[in-house]
Amino acid sequence: MATEASQPRARAPRPSIGVLEWLRQNLFSNWWNTLLSIVLLFLVFQALSGLLRWVVTTEGWIGVTSNVRLLLVGRYPPDQIWRPELVVGLIAVLLGLSGGAWRGIPLVLAVGFSVAMAVLGLLSLALPPDQVQPVFSTRLFLFGVAALTALGLAAAWRGGSRLRWPLVAGWILLYPVAVLILRGVGEATIGTNLWGGLMLTMILAISGIVLSFPLGVLLALGRRSNLPVIKWFCVAYIELIRGVPLVTVLFMASLMLPLFLPAEVRVDAVVRAIVAVTLFSAAYLAENVRGGLQAIPRGQVEAARALGLNVVQTTLLITLPQALRAVIPVLVGQFIALFKDTSLVVIIGLMDLLGAAQAIYTQPQWLGIPGGVWRETFFVVAGIYWIFSFTMSRTARQIETNLNVGKL
Amino acid sequence: MHRTNSSNDDIIICENVNKWYGEYHALRDVNLRVKRGEVVVICGPSGSGKSTFIRTINRLEEHQEGRIIVDGIEMTNDIRNIDAIRRETGMVFQQFNLFPHLTVLQNITLAPIWVRKQTRAESEKRALELLERVGIREQANKYPGQLSGGQQQRVAIARALAMSPRIMLFDEPTSALDPEMIKEVLDVMRELAHSGMTMLCVTHEMGFAREVADRVVFMDRGQIVEENTPELFFENPRHERTKLFLSQIL
């Protein structure tokens, strides 16, 4: 029996149905589905139109628009506002240069940041001047940051790959430099008790992520160690921390710790919060990384050892890179959780983004507004949290896709 | 590092090697001497301890009794001796065990750069020569996952050779391969044998053993039952167990 050779076809046949046919098949196939669809459509319509009406008609937005500074930097002295602005400016330049030097993900982030700042600048034009304080510098600042990012991009567009190592150093140096700028030097330091708003949230989250990562990896490696003392210390630490809520760790760090330390040693409240968040996050991170390490086939270690690589080289070059790649989604999920969990520092008296929201809606001048301004304030704060979390999540997805190139 | 001065022609000396997994006696008084440049094929039914034995030679498995001396270095618990032996021996695994996060070229240059402290340029030059030798130079910048099984195993051989080992250990190098890819790997091994490399191969490829091996060793239940030249081994096996094994696989 001879089979006829059939020609290869470029693509599988694509079943296509029209919109109406899809609707009929999926939403109105019988009287019961039809009824359900109509009721649900009605409910969705009600909810959306109600939300839209509220967004347009409510007076409460004034609570947010007249407190932008409180949301962004808390009670940071208004005459020193150039300090956080300078830091944002530095970030803009670094981001722009990185976008030009690496393209890919940094490019998307840089363009997104620049556009967002320009849009915010345009929005601020729409506000009545008395709510944008001081009018000139705020608008100039927003457009300036957008322009700085774009300039950085342009500057590094050609031959920017030479800038990569200096840029890595720049990002690492940014952290201490930013802290120095925000705190000031000499007589006129600005105490961290005045730091707040989104600025404080970002500082807590970034510090927590950057510090808990190496600590978590070390704990994960320690837990797999052959040395009993190290192993049991790590197990005890991880299980202890994972067994208690973050709030208790924050309380321990802020209230109990000073009792154990000599009276002369006073640890800054923000530093204590960072330590608590870091210690807490590291325990969870350790378990996630351990999961990744366990997924590495034994043959990988055997091949590395057979080639003569020692234990440290095998870990750093073979197992850890593979383990970390495998757990990127989990780690980012954890970092997003950490970012949002920093809102718990309200409990120990710090005024982060959420604390600023609370401070706004309890201001006495909103008593005249029916219902107050709390809905609008939390709406905006939730939006800010969402923007950052969503950006992190999408960035991670993209990194994952890039790393998967050429994998099994 | 402790080098014993028994260096006649024997590059691998195993004396009364014993190993247990818990209660299970995996290797029983294994004695084997391999000469420089010799190609020895180890065969035997599954579970006979042949893989375990070959893995004791570079300490992927620890033996509990007996002596193993590789190129004059006695295998002790001293990590320096173990590392020295591992630098002298290359190993090829059944499952290839290439590093999936590194390109073919990076897989090969990793150990020369980090263990032999070669520069990137010289290790890459040598890696490309080796890839040429195993016939897949054009795959240098791909990842292992993009290659066929036969190509992966050839990369694994190149990776082992990049450390310029004096001994190559093969642990069932063709068992995980599709039939049409076995030949390309065996061709590389054959070429390697003719170049004078000392080779110890655990394999079921009896054609390869007959053609290339200087000596065939038959293991069963953790013991060496019989060893002989391929001609005598295949034509005239002495032990019942060897005869049974050969009748099953030939």
Coordinates of N, CA and C in Angstrom, one line a residue, chain B residues 55-223:
Chain B
R55 N 32.7 4.6 39.7 CA 32.6 5.8 40.4 C 33.4 5.9 41.7
T56 N 33.9 4.8 42.1 CA 34.8 4.9 43.3 C 36.2 5.4 42.8
I57 N 36.5 5.2 41.5 CA 37.8 5.6 41.1 C 38.0 7.1 41.1
N58 N 37.0 7.9 41.0 CA 37.2 9.4 41.2 C 36.3 9.9 42.4
R59 N 36.0 8.9 43.3 CA 35.4 9.3 44.6 C 34.0 9.9 44.5
L60 N 33.3 9.6 43.4 CA 31.9 9.9 43.4 C 31.2 9.0 44.4
E61 N 31.8 7.8 44.6 CA 31.3 6.9 45.6 C 32.5 6.6 46.5
E62 N 32.3 6.5 47.8 CA 33.4 6.2 48.7 C 33.5 4.7 49.0
H63 N 34.7 4.2 48.9 CA 34.8 2.8 49.2 C 35.3 2.7 50.7
Q64 N 34.9 1.6 51.3 CA 35.2 1.5 52.8 C 36.4 0.6 53.1
E65 N 36.8 -0.2 52.2 CA 38.0 -1.1 52.4 C 38.8 -1.2 51.1
G66 N 40.1 -1.4 51.3 CA 40.9 -1.6 50.1 C 41.6 -0.3 49.7
R67 N 42.5 -0.5 48.7 CA 43.3 0.7 48.2 C 42.9 1.0 46.8
I68 N 42.9 2.3 46.5 CA 42.8 2.7 45.1 C 43.9 3.7 44.8
I69 N 44.7 3.4 43.8 CA 45.8 4.3 43.5 C 45.7 4.8 42.0
V70 N 45.5 6.0 41.8 CA 45.3 6.5 40.4 C 46.5 7.4 40.1
D71 N 47.2 7.0 39.0 CA 48.4 7.7 38.6 C 49.3 8.1 39.7
G72 N 49.5 7.1 40.6 CA 50.5 7.2 41.7 C 49.9 8.0 42.9
I73 N 48.7 8.4 42.8 CA 48.1 9.2 44.0 C 47.1 8.2 44.7
E74 N 47.4 8.0 46.0 CA 46.5 7.1 46.7 C 45.2 7.9 47.1
M75 N 44.1 7.2 46.9 CA 42.8 7.8 47.3 C 42.6 7.7 48.8
T76 N 42.7 8.9 49.4 CA 42.5 8.9 50.9 C 41.3 9.9 51.1
N77 N 41.0 10.1 52.4 CA 40.0 11.1 52.7 C 40.5 12.5 52.5
D78 N 41.8 12.6 52.3 CA 42.3 14.0 52.1 C 41.8 14.6 50.9
I79 N 41.1 15.7 51.0 CA 40.4 16.4 49.9 C 41.4 16.8 48.8
R80 N 42.7 17.0 49.2 CA 43.7 17.4 48.2 C 44.0 16.2 47.3
N81 N 44.1 15.0 47.8 CA 44.3 13.9 47.0 C 43.1 13.6 46.1
I82 N 41.9 13.8 46.6 CA 40.7 13.5 45.8 C 40.7 14.5 44.7
D83 N 40.9 15.8 45.0 CA 40.9 16.8 43.9 C 42.0 16.5 42.9
A84 N 43.2 16.1 43.3 CA 44.3 15.8 42.4 C 43.9 14.6 41.4
I85 N 43.2 13.6 42.0 CA 42.8 12.5 41.2 C 41.7 12.9 40.2
R86 N 40.8 13.8 40.7 CA 39.7 14.3 39.8 C 40.3 15.1 38.6
R87 N 41.4 15.8 38.9 CA 42.0 16.6 37.8 C 42.6 15.6 36.7
E88 N 43.0 14.4 37.2 CA 43.7 13.5 36.2 C 42.7 12.7 35.5
T89 N 41.4 12.6 36.0 CA 40.4 11.7 35.3 C 39.2 12.5 34.8
G90 N 38.8 12.2 33.6 CA 37.6 12.8 33.0 C 36.5 11.8 33.1
M91 N 35.3 12.2 33.3 CA 34.2 11.3 33.4 C 33.0 11.6 32.5
V92 N 32.5 10.6 31.8 CA 31.3 10.8 31.0 C 30.2 10.0 31.6
F93 N 29.0 10.6 31.7 CA 27.9 10.0 32.4 C 26.8 9.5 31.4
Q94 N 26.0 8.6 31.9 CA 24.9 8.1 31.2 C 23.9 9.2 30.8
Q95 N 23.6 10.1 31.7 CA 22.7 11.1 31.5 C 23.4 12.5 31.0
F96 N 24.5 12.4 30.5 CA 25.3 13.5 30.0 C 25.7 14.5 31.1
N97 N 24.7 14.9 31.9 CA 24.9 15.9 33.0 C 25.6 17.2 32.5
L98 N 25.3 17.7 31.4 CA 25.8 19.0 30.9 C 25.1 20.0 31.8
F99 N 25.7 21.2 31.9 CA 25.1 22.3 32.7 C 24.1 23.1 31.8
P100 N 22.8 22.9 32.1 CA 21.8 23.5 31.2 C 21.8 25.0 31.1
H101 N 22.4 25.7 32.1 CA 22.3 27.2 32.1 C 23.5 27.8 31.4
L102 N 24.4 26.9 30.9 CA 25.6 27.4 30.2 C 25.6 26.9 28.8
T103 N 26.2 27.7 27.9 CA 26.3 27.3 26.5 C 27.3 26.1 26.4
V104 N 27.3 25.5 25.2 CA 28.2 24.4 25.0 C 29.7 24.9 25.3
L105 N 30.0 26.0 24.7 CA 31.4 26.5 24.9 C 31.7 26.8 26.4
Q106 N 30.7 27.4 27.1 CA 30.9 27.6 28.6 C 31.0 26.3 29.4
N107 N 30.2 25.3 28.9 CA 30.3 24.0 29.6 C 31.7 23.5 29.5
I108 N 32.4 23.7 28.4 CA 33.7 23.1 28.2 C 34.8 23.9 28.8
T109 N 34.6 25.2 28.8 CA 35.7 26.1 29.3 C 35.6 26.3 30.9
L110 N 34.5 25.9 31.5 CA 34.3 26.2 32.9 C 35.4 25.7 33.8
A111 N 35.7 24.4 33.7 CA 36.7 23.8 34.5 C 38.1 24.2 34.2
P112 N 38.5 24.3 32.9 CA 39.8 24.8 32.6 C 40.0 26.2 33.2
I113 N 39.0 27.1 33.2 CA 39.2 28.4 33.7 C 39.3 28.4 35.2
W114 N 38.4 27.7 35.9 CA 38.3 27.8 37.3 C 39.2 26.8 38.0
V115 N 39.5 25.7 37.4 CA 40.4 24.7 38.1 C 41.8 24.8 37.6
R116 N 42.0 24.8 36.3 CA 43.3 24.9 35.7 C 43.8 26.4 35.6
K117 N 43.0 27.3 35.9 CA 43.3 28.8 35.9 C 43.8 29.2 34.5
Q118 N 43.3 28.6 33.5 CA 43.6 29.1 32.1 C 42.9 30.4 31.8
T119 N 43.4 31.2 30.9 CA 42.7 32.4 30.5 C 41.5 32.0 29.6
R120 N 40.5 32.9 29.5 CA 39.3 32.6 28.7 C 39.7 32.3 27.3
A121 N 40.7 33.1 26.8 CA 41.0 33.0 25.3 C 41.6 31.6 25.0
E122 N 42.6 31.2 25.9 CA 43.2 29.9 25.5 C 42.3 28.8 25.8
S123 N 41.4 28.9 26.8 CA 40.5 27.8 27.0 C 39.4 27.7 25.9
E124 N 39.0 28.8 25.4 CA 38.0 28.8 24.3 C 38.7 28.3 23.0
K125 N 39.9 28.6 22.8 CA 40.6 28.1 21.6 C 40.6 26.6 21.7
R126 N 41.0 26.1 22.8 CA 41.1 24.6 23.0 C 39.7 24.0 22.9
A127 N 38.7 24.6 23.5 CA 37.4 24.1 23.4 C 36.9 23.9 22.0
L128 N 37.2 25.0 21.2 CA 36.8 24.9 19.8 C 37.5 23.7 19.0
E129 N 38.8 23.6 19.4 CA 39.5 22.4 18.8 C 38.8 21.1 19.2
L130 N 38.5 21.0 20.4 CA 37.9 19.7 20.9 C 36.5 19.5 20.2
L131 N 35.7 20.6 20.1 CA 34.4 20.5 19.4 C 34.6 20.1 18.0
E132 N 35.7 20.6 17.4 CA 36.0 20.2 16.0 C 36.3 18.7 16.0
R133 N 37.0 18.2 17.0 CA 37.4 16.8 17.1 C 36.2 15.9 17.2
V134 N 35.2 16.3 18.0 CA 34.0 15.5 18.2 C 32.9 15.9 17.1
G135 N 33.3 16.8 16.2 CA 32.5 17.0 15.0 C 31.3 17.9 15.2
I136 N 31.3 18.8 16.2 CA 30.1 19.7 16.4 C 30.6 21.1 16.7
R137 N 31.6 21.6 16.0 CA 32.1 22.9 16.3 C 31.0 24.0 16.1
E138 N 30.1 23.8 15.1 CA 29.1 24.8 14.8 C 28.1 24.9 15.9
Q139 N 28.0 24.0 16.9 CA 27.0 24.1 18.0 C 27.6 24.9 19.2
A140 N 28.8 25.5 19.1 CA 29.4 26.0 20.2 C 28.6 27.0 21.1
N141 N 27.8 27.8 20.4 CA 27.1 28.8 21.2 C 25.6 28.4 21.5
K142 N 25.3 27.2 21.3 CA 23.9 26.7 21.6 C 23.9 26.3 23.1
Y143 N 22.7 26.1 23.6 CA 22.6 25.5 24.9 C 22.3 24.0 24.8
P144 N 22.7 23.3 25.8 CA 22.6 21.8 25.8 C 21.2 21.4 25.4
G145 N 20.2 22.1 25.9 CA 18.8 21.7 25.6 C 18.4 21.8 24.1
Q146 N 19.3 22.5 23.3 CA 19.0 22.6 21.9 C 19.6 21.5 21.1
L147 N 20.4 20.6 21.7 CA 21.1 19.6 21.0 C 20.4 18.3 21.1
S148 N 20.7 17.4 20.2 CA 20.2 16.0 20.3 C 21.1 15.2 21.4
G149 N 20.6 14.1 21.8 CA 21.3 13.3 22.8 C 22.7 13.0 22.4
G150 N 22.9 12.6 21.2 CA 24.2 12.2 20.7 C 25.1 13.4 20.7
Q151 N 24.6 14.5 20.3 CA 25.5 15.7 20.3 C 25.8 16.1 21.7
Q152 N 24.8 16.0 22.6 CA 25.1 16.3 24.0 C 26.2 15.5 24.6
Q153 N 26.1 14.2 24.3 CA 27.1 13.3 24.9 C 28.5 13.6 24.3
R154 N 28.5 14.0 23.0 CA 29.8 14.4 22.5 C 30.4 15.7 23.1
V155 N 29.5 16.6 23.4 CA 29.9 17.8 24.2 C 30.5 17.4 25.6
A156 N 29.8 16.4 26.2 CA 30.2 15.9 27.5 C 31.6 15.3 27.4
I157 N 31.9 14.6 26.3 CA 33.2 14.1 26.1 C 34.3 15.2 25.9
A158 N 33.9 16.2 25.1 CA 34.8 17.3 24.9 C 35.0 18.1 26.2
R159 N 34.0 18.2 27.1 CA 34.1 18.9 28.3 C 35.1 18.1 29.2
A160 N 35.0 16.8 29.2 CA 36.0 16.0 30.1 C 37.4 16.2 29.5
L161 N 37.5 16.1 28.2 CA 38.9 16.2 27.6 C 39.5 17.5 27.8
A162 N 38.7 18.6 27.9 CA 39.3 19.9 28.1 C 40.2 20.0 29.3
M163 N 40.0 19.2 30.3 CA 40.9 19.2 31.4 C 42.2 18.4 31.2
S164 N 42.4 18.0 30.0 CA 43.5 17.1 29.6 C 43.8 16.0 30.6
P165 N 42.8 15.1 30.8 CA 42.9 14.1 31.8 C 43.8 13.0 31.2
R166 N 44.4 12.2 32.1 CA 45.2 11.0 31.7 C 44.3 9.8 31.6
I167 N 43.2 9.8 32.2 CA 42.3 8.7 32.2 C 40.9 9.2 31.9
M168 N 40.1 8.4 31.1 CA 38.7 8.7 30.9 C 37.9 7.6 31.4
L169 N 36.9 8.0 32.2 CA 35.9 7.0 32.7 C 34.6 7.2 32.0
F170 N 34.1 6.1 31.5 CA 32.8 6.2 30.8 C 31.8 5.4 31.5
D171 N 30.7 6.0 32.0 CA 29.7 5.2 32.8 C 28.4 5.1 31.9
E172 N 28.4 4.0 31.2 CA 27.3 3.7 30.2 C 27.0 4.9 29.3
P173 N 27.9 5.3 28.5 CA 27.8 6.6 27.8 C 26.7 6.5 26.7
T174 N 26.3 5.3 26.3 CA 25.3 5.3 25.2 C 24.0 4.7 25.6
S175 N 23.8 4.4 26.9 CA 22.6 3.7 27.3 C 21.3 4.6 27.2
A176 N 21.5 6.0 27.3 CA 20.4 6.8 27.2 C 20.1 7.4 25.8
L177 N 20.8 6.8 24.8 CA 20.7 7.4 23.5 C 19.8 6.6 22.6
D178 N 19.2 7.3 21.6 CA 18.4 6.6 20.6 C 19.4 5.8 19.7
P179 N 18.9 4.7 19.2 CA 19.9 3.8 18.4 C 20.7 4.6 17.4
E180 N 20.0 5.5 16.6 CA 20.8 6.1 15.5 C 21.8 7.1 16.0
M181 N 21.9 7.4 17.3 CA 22.9 8.3 17.8 C 24.0 7.6 18.5
I182 N 23.8 6.3 18.7 CA 24.9 5.6 19.5 C 26.2 5.6 18.7
K183 N 26.1 5.4 17.3 CA 27.3 5.3 16.5 C 28.1 6.5 16.6
E184 N 27.5 7.7 16.6 CA 28.3 9.0 16.5 C 29.1 9.1 17.8
V185 N 28.6 8.6 18.9 CA 29.3 8.7 20.2 C 30.4 7.6 20.2
L186 N 30.1 6.4 19.8 CA 31.1 5.4 19.7 C 32.2 5.7 18.8
D187 N 31.9 6.4 17.7 CA 33.0 6.8 16.8 C 34.0 7.7 17.5
V188 N 33.5 8.6 18.3 CA 34.4 9.5 19.1 C 35.2 8.7 20.1
M189 N 34.6 7.8 20.7 CA 35.3 7.0 21.7 C 36.3 6.1 21.1
R190 N 36.0 5.6 19.9 CA 37.0 4.8 19.2 C 38.2 5.6 18.8
E191 N 37.9 6.8 18.3 CA 39.0 7.7 17.9 C 39.9 8.0 19.1
L192 N 39.2 8.2 20.3 CA 39.9 8.5 21.5 C 40.8 7.3 21.9
A193 N 40.3 6.1 21.8 CA 41.1 4.9 22.2 C 42.3 4.8 21.3
H194 N 42.1 5.1 20.0 CA 43.3 5.0 19.1 C 44.3 6.0 19.4
S195 N 43.9 7.1 20.0 CA 44.9 8.2 20.3 C 45.7 7.9 21.5
G196 N 45.5 6.7 22.1 CA 46.3 6.3 23.2 C 45.8 6.7 24.6
M197 N 44.6 7.1 24.7 CA 44.0 7.5 26.0 C 43.7 6.2 26.8
T198 N 44.0 6.3 28.1 CA 43.6 5.2 29.0 C 42.1 5.3 29.3
M199 N 41.4 4.3 29.0 CA 39.9 4.3 29.1 C 39.4 3.2 29.9
L200 N 38.4 3.5 30.7 CA 37.7 2.5 31.5 C 36.2 2.7 31.2
C201 N 35.6 1.8 30.5 CA 34.2 2.0 30.0 C 33.3 1.0 30.6
V202 N 32.2 1.4 31.2 CA 31.1 0.6 31.5 C 30.2 0.7 30.4
T203 N 29.9 -0.4 29.7 CA 29.0 -0.3 28.5 C 28.5 -1.7 28.1
H204 N 27.3 -1.6 27.4 CA 26.7 -2.8 26.9 C 27.0 -3.0 25.4
E205 N 27.8 -2.1 24.9 CA 28.1 -2.2 23.4 C 29.2 -3.2 23.2
M206 N 28.8 -4.4 23.0 CA 29.7 -5.5 22.8 C 30.5 -5.4 21.5
G207 N 29.9 -4.8 20.5 CA 30.7 -4.6 19.3 C 31.9 -3.7 19.5
F208 N 31.6 -2.6 20.3 CA 32.7 -1.7 20.7 C 33.8 -2.4 21.5
A209 N 33.3 -3.3 22.4 CA 34.3 -4.0 23.3 C 35.2 -4.9 22.4
R210 N 34.5 -5.6 21.5 CA 35.2 -6.6 20.7 C 36.3 -5.9 19.8
E211 N 35.9 -4.7 19.3 CA 36.8 -4.1 18.3 C 37.8 -3.2 19.0
V212 N 37.5 -2.5 20.1 CA 38.4 -1.5 20.6 C 39.1 -2.0 21.9
A213 N 38.4 -2.8 22.7 CA 39.0 -3.0 24.1 C 40.3 -3.9 24.0
D214 N 41.2 -3.6 24.9 CA 42.3 -4.4 25.1 C 41.9 -5.6 26.1
R215 N 40.9 -5.3 26.9 CA 40.6 -6.3 27.9 C 39.1 -6.1 28.3
V216 N 38.4 -7.2 28.5 CA 37.0 -7.1 28.9 C 36.9 -7.7 30.3
V217 N 36.2 -6.9 31.2 CA 36.0 -7.4 32.6 C 34.6 -7.6 32.8
F218 N 34.2 -8.8 33.3 CA 32.8 -9.1 33.6 C 32.6 -9.1 35.1
M219 N 31.6 -8.3 35.5 CA 31.3 -8.2 36.9 C 29.9 -8.8 37.2
D220 N 29.7 -9.4 38.3 CA 28.4 -9.9 38.7 C 28.3 -9.9 40.2
R221 N 27.2 -9.4 40.8 CA 27.0 -9.3 42.2 C 28.2 -8.7 43.0
G222 N 28.7 -7.6 42.5 CA 29.8 -6.9 43.2 C 31.1 -7.5 43.0
Q223 N 31.3 -8.5 42.2 CA 32.6 -9.1 42.1 C 33.1 -9.1 40.6

